[in-house]
PDB file of C-alpha atoms in Angstrom:
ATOM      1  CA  UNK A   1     203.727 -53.895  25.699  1.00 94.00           C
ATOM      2  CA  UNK A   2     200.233 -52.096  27.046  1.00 98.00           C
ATOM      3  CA  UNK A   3     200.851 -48.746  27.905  1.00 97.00           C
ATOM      4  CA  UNK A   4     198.009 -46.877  30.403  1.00 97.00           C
ATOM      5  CA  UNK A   5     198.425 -43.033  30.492  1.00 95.00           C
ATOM      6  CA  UNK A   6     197.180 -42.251  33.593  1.00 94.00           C
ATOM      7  CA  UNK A   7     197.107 -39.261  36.949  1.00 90.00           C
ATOM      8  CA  UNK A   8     195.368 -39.992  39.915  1.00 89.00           C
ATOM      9  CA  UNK A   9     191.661 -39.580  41.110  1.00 86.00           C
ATOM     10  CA  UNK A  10     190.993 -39.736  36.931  1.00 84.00           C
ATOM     11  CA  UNK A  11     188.986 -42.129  35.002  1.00 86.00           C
ATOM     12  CA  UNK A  12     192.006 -43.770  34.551  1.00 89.00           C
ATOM     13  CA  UNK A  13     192.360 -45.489  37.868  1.00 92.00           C
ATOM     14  CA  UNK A  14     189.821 -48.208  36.952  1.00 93.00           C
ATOM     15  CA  UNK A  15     191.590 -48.919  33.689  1.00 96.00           C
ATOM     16  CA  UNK A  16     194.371 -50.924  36.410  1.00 98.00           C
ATOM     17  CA  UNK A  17     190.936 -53.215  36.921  1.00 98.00           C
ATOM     18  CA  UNK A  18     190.505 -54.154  33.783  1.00 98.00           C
ATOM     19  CA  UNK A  19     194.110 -54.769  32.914  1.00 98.00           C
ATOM     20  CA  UNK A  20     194.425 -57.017  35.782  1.00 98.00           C
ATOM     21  CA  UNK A  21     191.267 -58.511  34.234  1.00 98.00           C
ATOM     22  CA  UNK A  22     193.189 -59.348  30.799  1.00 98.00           C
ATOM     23  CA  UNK A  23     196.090 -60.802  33.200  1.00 96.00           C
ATOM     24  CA  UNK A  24     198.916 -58.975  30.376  1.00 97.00           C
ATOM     25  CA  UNK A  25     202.003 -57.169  31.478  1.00 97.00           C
ATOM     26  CA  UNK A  26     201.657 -53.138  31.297  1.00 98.00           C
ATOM     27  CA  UNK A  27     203.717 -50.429  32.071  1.00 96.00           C
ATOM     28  CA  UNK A  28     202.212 -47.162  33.277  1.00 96.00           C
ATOM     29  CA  UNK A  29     202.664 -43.453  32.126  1.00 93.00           C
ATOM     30  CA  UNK A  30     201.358 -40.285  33.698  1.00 91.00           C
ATOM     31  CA  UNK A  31     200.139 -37.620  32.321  1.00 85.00           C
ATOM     32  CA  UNK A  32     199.978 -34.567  35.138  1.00 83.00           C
ATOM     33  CA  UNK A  33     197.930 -32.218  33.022  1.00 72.00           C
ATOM     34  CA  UNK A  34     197.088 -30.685  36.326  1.00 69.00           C
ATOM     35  CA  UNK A  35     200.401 -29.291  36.899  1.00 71.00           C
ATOM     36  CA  UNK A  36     200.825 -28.205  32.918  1.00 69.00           C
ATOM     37  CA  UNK A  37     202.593 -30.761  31.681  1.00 70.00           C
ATOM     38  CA  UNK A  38     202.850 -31.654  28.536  1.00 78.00           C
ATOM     39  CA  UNK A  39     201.849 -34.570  27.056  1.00 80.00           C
ATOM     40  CA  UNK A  40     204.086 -37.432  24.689  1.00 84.00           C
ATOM     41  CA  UNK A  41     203.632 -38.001  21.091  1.00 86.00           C
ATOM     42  CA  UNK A  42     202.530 -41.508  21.937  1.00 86.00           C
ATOM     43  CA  UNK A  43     199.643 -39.795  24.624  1.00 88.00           C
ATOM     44  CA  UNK A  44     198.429 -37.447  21.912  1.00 89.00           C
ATOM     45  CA  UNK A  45     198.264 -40.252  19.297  1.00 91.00           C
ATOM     46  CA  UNK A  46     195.996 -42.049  21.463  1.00 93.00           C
ATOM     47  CA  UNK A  47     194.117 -38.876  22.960  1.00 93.00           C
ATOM     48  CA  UNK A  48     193.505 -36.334  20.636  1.00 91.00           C
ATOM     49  CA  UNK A  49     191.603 -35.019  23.281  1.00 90.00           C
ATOM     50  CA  UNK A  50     194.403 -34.964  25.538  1.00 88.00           C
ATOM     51  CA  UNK A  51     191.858 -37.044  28.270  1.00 90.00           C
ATOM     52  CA  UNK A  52     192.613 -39.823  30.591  1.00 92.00           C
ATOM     53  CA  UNK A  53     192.540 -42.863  30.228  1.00 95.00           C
ATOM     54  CA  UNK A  54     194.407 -43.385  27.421  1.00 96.00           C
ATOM     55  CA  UNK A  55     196.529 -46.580  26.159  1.00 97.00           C
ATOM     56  CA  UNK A  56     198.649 -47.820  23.720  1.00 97.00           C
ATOM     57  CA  UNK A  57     199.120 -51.255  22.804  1.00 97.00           C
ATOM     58  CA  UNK A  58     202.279 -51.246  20.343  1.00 93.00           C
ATOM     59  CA  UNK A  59     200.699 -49.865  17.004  1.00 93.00           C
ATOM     60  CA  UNK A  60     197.257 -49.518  18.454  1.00 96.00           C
ATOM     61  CA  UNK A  61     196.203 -45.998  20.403  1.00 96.00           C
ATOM     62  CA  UNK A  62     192.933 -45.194  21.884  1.00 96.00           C
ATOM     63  CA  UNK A  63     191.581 -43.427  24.298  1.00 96.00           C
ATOM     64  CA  UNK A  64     187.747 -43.609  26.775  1.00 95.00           C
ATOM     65  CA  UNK A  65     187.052 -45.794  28.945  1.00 94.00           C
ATOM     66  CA  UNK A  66     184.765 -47.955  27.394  1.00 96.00           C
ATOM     67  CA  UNK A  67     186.612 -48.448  23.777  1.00 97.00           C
ATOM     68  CA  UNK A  68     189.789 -49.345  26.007  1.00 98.00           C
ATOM     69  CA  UNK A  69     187.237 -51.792  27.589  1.00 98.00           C
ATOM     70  CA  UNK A  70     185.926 -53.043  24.820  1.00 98.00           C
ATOM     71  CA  UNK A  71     189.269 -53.348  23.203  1.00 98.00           C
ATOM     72  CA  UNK A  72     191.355 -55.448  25.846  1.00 98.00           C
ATOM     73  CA  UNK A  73     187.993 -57.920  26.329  1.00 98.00           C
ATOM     74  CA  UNK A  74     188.303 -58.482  22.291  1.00 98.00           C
ATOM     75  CA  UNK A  75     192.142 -58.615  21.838  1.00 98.00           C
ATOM     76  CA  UNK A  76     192.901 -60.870  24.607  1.00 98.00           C
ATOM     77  CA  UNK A  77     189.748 -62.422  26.497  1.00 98.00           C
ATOM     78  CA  UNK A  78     187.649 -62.799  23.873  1.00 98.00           C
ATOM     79  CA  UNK A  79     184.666 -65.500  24.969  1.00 96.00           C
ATOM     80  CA  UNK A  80     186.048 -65.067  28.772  1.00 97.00           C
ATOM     81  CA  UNK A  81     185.769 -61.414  29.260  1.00 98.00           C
ATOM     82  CA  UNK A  82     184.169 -60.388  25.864  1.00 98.00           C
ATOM     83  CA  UNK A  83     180.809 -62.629  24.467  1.00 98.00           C
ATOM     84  CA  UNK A  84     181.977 -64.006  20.639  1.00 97.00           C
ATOM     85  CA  UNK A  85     180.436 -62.100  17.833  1.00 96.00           C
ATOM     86  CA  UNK A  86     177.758 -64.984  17.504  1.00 97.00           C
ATOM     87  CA  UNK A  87     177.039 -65.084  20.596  1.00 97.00           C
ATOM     88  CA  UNK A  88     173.369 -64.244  21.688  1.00 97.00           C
ATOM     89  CA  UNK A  89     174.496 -61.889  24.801  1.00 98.00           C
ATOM     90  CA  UNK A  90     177.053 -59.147  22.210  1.00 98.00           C
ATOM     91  CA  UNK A  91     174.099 -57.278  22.035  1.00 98.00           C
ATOM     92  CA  UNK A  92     173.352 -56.909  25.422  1.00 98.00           C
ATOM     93  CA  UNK A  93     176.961 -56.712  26.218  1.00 98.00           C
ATOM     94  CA  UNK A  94     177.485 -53.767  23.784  1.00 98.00           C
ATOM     95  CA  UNK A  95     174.600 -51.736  25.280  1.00 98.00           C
ATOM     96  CA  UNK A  96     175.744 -52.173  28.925  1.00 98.00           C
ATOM     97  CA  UNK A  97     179.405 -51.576  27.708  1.00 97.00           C
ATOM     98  CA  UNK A  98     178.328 -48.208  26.302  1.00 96.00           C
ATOM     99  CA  UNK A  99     176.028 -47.428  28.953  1.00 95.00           C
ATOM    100  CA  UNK A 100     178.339 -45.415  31.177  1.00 91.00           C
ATOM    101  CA  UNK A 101     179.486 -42.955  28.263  1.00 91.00           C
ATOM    102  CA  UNK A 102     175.839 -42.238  26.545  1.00 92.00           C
ATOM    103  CA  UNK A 103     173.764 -42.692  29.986  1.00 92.00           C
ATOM    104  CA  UNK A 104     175.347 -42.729  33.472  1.00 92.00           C
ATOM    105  CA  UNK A 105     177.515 -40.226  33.187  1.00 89.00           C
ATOM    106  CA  UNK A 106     175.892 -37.732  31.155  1.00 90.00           C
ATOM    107  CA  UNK A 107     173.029 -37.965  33.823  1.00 89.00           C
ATOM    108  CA  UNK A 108     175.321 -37.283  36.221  1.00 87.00           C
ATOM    109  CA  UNK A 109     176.618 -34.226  35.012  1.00 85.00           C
ATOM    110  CA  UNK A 110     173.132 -32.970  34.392  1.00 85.00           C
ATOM    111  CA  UNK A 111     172.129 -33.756  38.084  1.00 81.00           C
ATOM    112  CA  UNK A 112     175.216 -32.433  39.676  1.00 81.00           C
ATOM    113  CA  UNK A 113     175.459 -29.210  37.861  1.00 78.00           C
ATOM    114  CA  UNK A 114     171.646 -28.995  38.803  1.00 76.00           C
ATOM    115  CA  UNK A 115     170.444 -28.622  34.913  1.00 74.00           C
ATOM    116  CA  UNK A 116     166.804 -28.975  34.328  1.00 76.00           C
ATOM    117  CA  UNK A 117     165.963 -32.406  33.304  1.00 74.00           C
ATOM    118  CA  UNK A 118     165.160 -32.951  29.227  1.00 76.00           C
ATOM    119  CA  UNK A 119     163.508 -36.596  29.557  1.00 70.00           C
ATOM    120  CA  UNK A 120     162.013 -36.128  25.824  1.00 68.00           C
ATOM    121  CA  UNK A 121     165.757 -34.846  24.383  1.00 67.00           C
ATOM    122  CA  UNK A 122     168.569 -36.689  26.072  1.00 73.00           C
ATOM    123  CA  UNK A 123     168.988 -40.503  25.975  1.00 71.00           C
ATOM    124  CA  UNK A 124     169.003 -41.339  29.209  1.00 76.00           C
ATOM    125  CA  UNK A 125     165.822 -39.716  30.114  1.00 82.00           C
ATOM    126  CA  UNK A 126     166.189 -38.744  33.779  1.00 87.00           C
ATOM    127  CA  UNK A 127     168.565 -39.206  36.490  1.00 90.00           C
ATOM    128  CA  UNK A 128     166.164 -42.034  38.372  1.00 92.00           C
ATOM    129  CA  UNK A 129     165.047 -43.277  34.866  1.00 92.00           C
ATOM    130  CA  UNK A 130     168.631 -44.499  34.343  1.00 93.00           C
ATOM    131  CA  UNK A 131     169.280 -45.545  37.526  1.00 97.00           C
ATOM    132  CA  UNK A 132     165.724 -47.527  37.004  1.00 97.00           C
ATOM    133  CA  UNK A 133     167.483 -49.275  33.645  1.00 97.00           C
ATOM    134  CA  UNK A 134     170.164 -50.855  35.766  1.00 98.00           C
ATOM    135  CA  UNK A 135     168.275 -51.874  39.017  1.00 99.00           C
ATOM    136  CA  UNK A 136     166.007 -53.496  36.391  1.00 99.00           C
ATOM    137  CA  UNK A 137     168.847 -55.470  34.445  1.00 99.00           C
ATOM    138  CA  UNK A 138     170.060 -56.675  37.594  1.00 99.00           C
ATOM    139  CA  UNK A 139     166.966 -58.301  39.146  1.00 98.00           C
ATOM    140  CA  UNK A 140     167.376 -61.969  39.244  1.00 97.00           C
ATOM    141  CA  UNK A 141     170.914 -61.455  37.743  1.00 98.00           C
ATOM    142  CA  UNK A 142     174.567 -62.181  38.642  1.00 98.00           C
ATOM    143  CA  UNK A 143     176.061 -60.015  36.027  1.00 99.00           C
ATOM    144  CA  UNK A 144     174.557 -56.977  33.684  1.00 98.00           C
ATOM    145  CA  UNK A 145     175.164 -58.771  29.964  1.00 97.00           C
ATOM    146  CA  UNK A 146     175.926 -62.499  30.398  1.00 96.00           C
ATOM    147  CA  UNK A 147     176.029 -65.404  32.650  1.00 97.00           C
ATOM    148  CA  UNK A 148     178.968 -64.394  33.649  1.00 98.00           C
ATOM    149  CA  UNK A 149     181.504 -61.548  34.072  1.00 98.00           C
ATOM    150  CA  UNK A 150     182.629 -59.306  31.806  1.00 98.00           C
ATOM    151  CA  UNK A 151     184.393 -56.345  30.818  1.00 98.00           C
ATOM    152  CA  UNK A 152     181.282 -54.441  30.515  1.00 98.00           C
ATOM    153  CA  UNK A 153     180.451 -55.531  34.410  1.00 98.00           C
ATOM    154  CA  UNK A 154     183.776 -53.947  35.492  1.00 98.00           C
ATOM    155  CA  UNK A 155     182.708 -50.599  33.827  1.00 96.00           C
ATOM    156  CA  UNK A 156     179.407 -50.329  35.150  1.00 97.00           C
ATOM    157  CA  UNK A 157     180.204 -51.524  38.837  1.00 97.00           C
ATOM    158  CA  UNK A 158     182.949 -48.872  38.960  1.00 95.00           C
ATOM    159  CA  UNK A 159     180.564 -45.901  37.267  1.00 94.00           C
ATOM    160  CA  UNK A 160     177.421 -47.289  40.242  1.00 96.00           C
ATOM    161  CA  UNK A 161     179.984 -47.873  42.912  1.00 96.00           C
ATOM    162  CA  UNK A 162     181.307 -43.682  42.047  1.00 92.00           C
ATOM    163  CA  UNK A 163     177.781 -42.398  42.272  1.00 94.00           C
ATOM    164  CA  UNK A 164     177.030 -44.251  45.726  1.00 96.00           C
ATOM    165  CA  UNK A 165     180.257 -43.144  47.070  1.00 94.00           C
ATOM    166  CA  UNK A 166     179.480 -39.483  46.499  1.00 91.00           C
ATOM    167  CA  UNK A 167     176.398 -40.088  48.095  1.00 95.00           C
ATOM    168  CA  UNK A 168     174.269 -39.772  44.205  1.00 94.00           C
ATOM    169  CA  UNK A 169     172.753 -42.540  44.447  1.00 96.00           C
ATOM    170  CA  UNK A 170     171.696 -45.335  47.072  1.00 98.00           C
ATOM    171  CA  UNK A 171     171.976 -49.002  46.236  1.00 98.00           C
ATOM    172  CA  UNK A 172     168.956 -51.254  46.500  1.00 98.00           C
ATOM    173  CA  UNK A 173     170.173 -54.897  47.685  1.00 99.00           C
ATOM    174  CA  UNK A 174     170.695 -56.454  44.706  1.00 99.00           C
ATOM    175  CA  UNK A 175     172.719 -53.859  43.105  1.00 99.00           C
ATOM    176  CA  UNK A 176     174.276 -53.856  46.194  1.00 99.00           C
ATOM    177  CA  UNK A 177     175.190 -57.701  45.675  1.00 99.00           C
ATOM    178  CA  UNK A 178     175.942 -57.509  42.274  1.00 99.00           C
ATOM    179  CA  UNK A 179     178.794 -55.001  43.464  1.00 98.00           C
ATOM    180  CA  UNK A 180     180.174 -56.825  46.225  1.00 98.00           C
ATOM    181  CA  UNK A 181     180.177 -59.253  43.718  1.00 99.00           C
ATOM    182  CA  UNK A 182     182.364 -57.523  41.218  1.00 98.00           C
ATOM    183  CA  UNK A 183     184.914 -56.273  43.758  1.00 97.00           C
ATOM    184  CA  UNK A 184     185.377 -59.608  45.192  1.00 98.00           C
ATOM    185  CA  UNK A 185     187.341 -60.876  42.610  1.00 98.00           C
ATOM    186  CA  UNK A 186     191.231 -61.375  42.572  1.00 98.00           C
ATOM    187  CA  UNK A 187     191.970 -58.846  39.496  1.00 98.00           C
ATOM    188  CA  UNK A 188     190.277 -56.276  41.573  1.00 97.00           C
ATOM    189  CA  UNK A 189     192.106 -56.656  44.563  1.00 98.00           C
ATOM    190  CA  UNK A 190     195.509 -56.797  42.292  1.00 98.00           C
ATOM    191  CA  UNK A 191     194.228 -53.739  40.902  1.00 97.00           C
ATOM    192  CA  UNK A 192     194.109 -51.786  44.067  1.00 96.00           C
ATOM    193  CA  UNK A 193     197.626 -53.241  44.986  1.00 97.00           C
ATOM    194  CA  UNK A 194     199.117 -51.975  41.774  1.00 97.00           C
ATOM    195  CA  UNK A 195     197.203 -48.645  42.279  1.00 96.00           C
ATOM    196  CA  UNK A 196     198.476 -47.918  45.905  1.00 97.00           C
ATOM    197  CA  UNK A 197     202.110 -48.922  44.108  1.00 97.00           C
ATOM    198  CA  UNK A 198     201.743 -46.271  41.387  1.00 95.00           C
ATOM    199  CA  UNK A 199     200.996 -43.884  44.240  1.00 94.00           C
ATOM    200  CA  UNK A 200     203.413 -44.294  46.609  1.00 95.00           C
ATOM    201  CA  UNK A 201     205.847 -44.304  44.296  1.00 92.00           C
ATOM    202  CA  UNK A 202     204.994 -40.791  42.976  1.00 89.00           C
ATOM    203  CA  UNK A 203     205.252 -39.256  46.889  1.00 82.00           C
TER     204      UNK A 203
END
């Protein structure tokens, strides 16, 4: 069975999204590095980092949000959640996938710790340069890679939906849509019901 290691307000939470996507049974397992715990064998196989999220899926162990993404889609959705290999739209699904880790959030981190922007050295130029890549994509689109949903639309709607709820960033209206879009569907909702569960039943 899928294992999530997981602690609230962490990445982690929006790994319960995308395992709702994949519609397979998972158990959860928390990791409270905040009060000095220590972690399992099993969470430092698939963390070496000892970060969150990490998961286990019986002999496999990995950890960041976007390989875990990119993992489930493959494994178990593959041409629902996950384009086929031959399939025109992998590329663009692999670049938004992996967008998050080498753009979004890195661009956050420089604008919140109020760093001096490097648009000639980092990858994601500036702060409004990246945030110009997705409004961009999204212009006359449903969904960032494909014709449809996929895993890589449930990581980037959660990473655009954190920056507008700490006030970062401002959707325009079709970003906007494209999110409403993304949260209106059942596995999200299931998500948040198996989230408020794992809560309440640590109080």
């Amino acid at each position: 069975m899928i294992t999530l290691y997981w602690n609230p307000q962490t990445r982690a939470e929006r790994m319960f999204w995308l395992l709702e996507e994949i519609d397979e049974p998972y158990r959860l397992e928390r990791f409270n590095y905040k009060d000095g715990a220590q972690p399992s064998e099993a969470f430092k196989q698939a963390s070496p980092l000892r970060k969150l999220p990490a998961l286990s899926d019986d002999d496999v162990h990995l950890a960041d949000s976007a390989a875990i993404a990119l993992y489930l889609a493959d494994r178990y959705a593959m041409g629902r959640l996950a384009p086929a290999l031959d399939d025109p739209a992998r590329g663009p699904y692999l670049y938004w996938m992996f967008f998050t880790p080498s753009a979004l959030e890195p661009a956050i981190a420089e604008k919140v710790g109020g760093l001096e922007p490097r648009p000639t050295s980092y990858p994601w130029g500036t702060f409004d340069r990246m945030t110009g890549a997705f409004e961009d994509r999204l212009k006359g689109r449903h969904w960032i890679a494909s014709d449809s949903f996929t895993m890589a639309d449930a990581v980037m709607s959660s990473s655009i939906a954190y920056i507008a709820a700490f006030k970062l960033y401002e959707p325009v209206p079709h970003v906007a849509d494209y999110l409403a879009r993304c949260t209106d569907r059942p596995s999200y909702a299931a998500a948040a019901k198996r989230l408020e569960e794992a809560m309440a039943a640590l109080a």
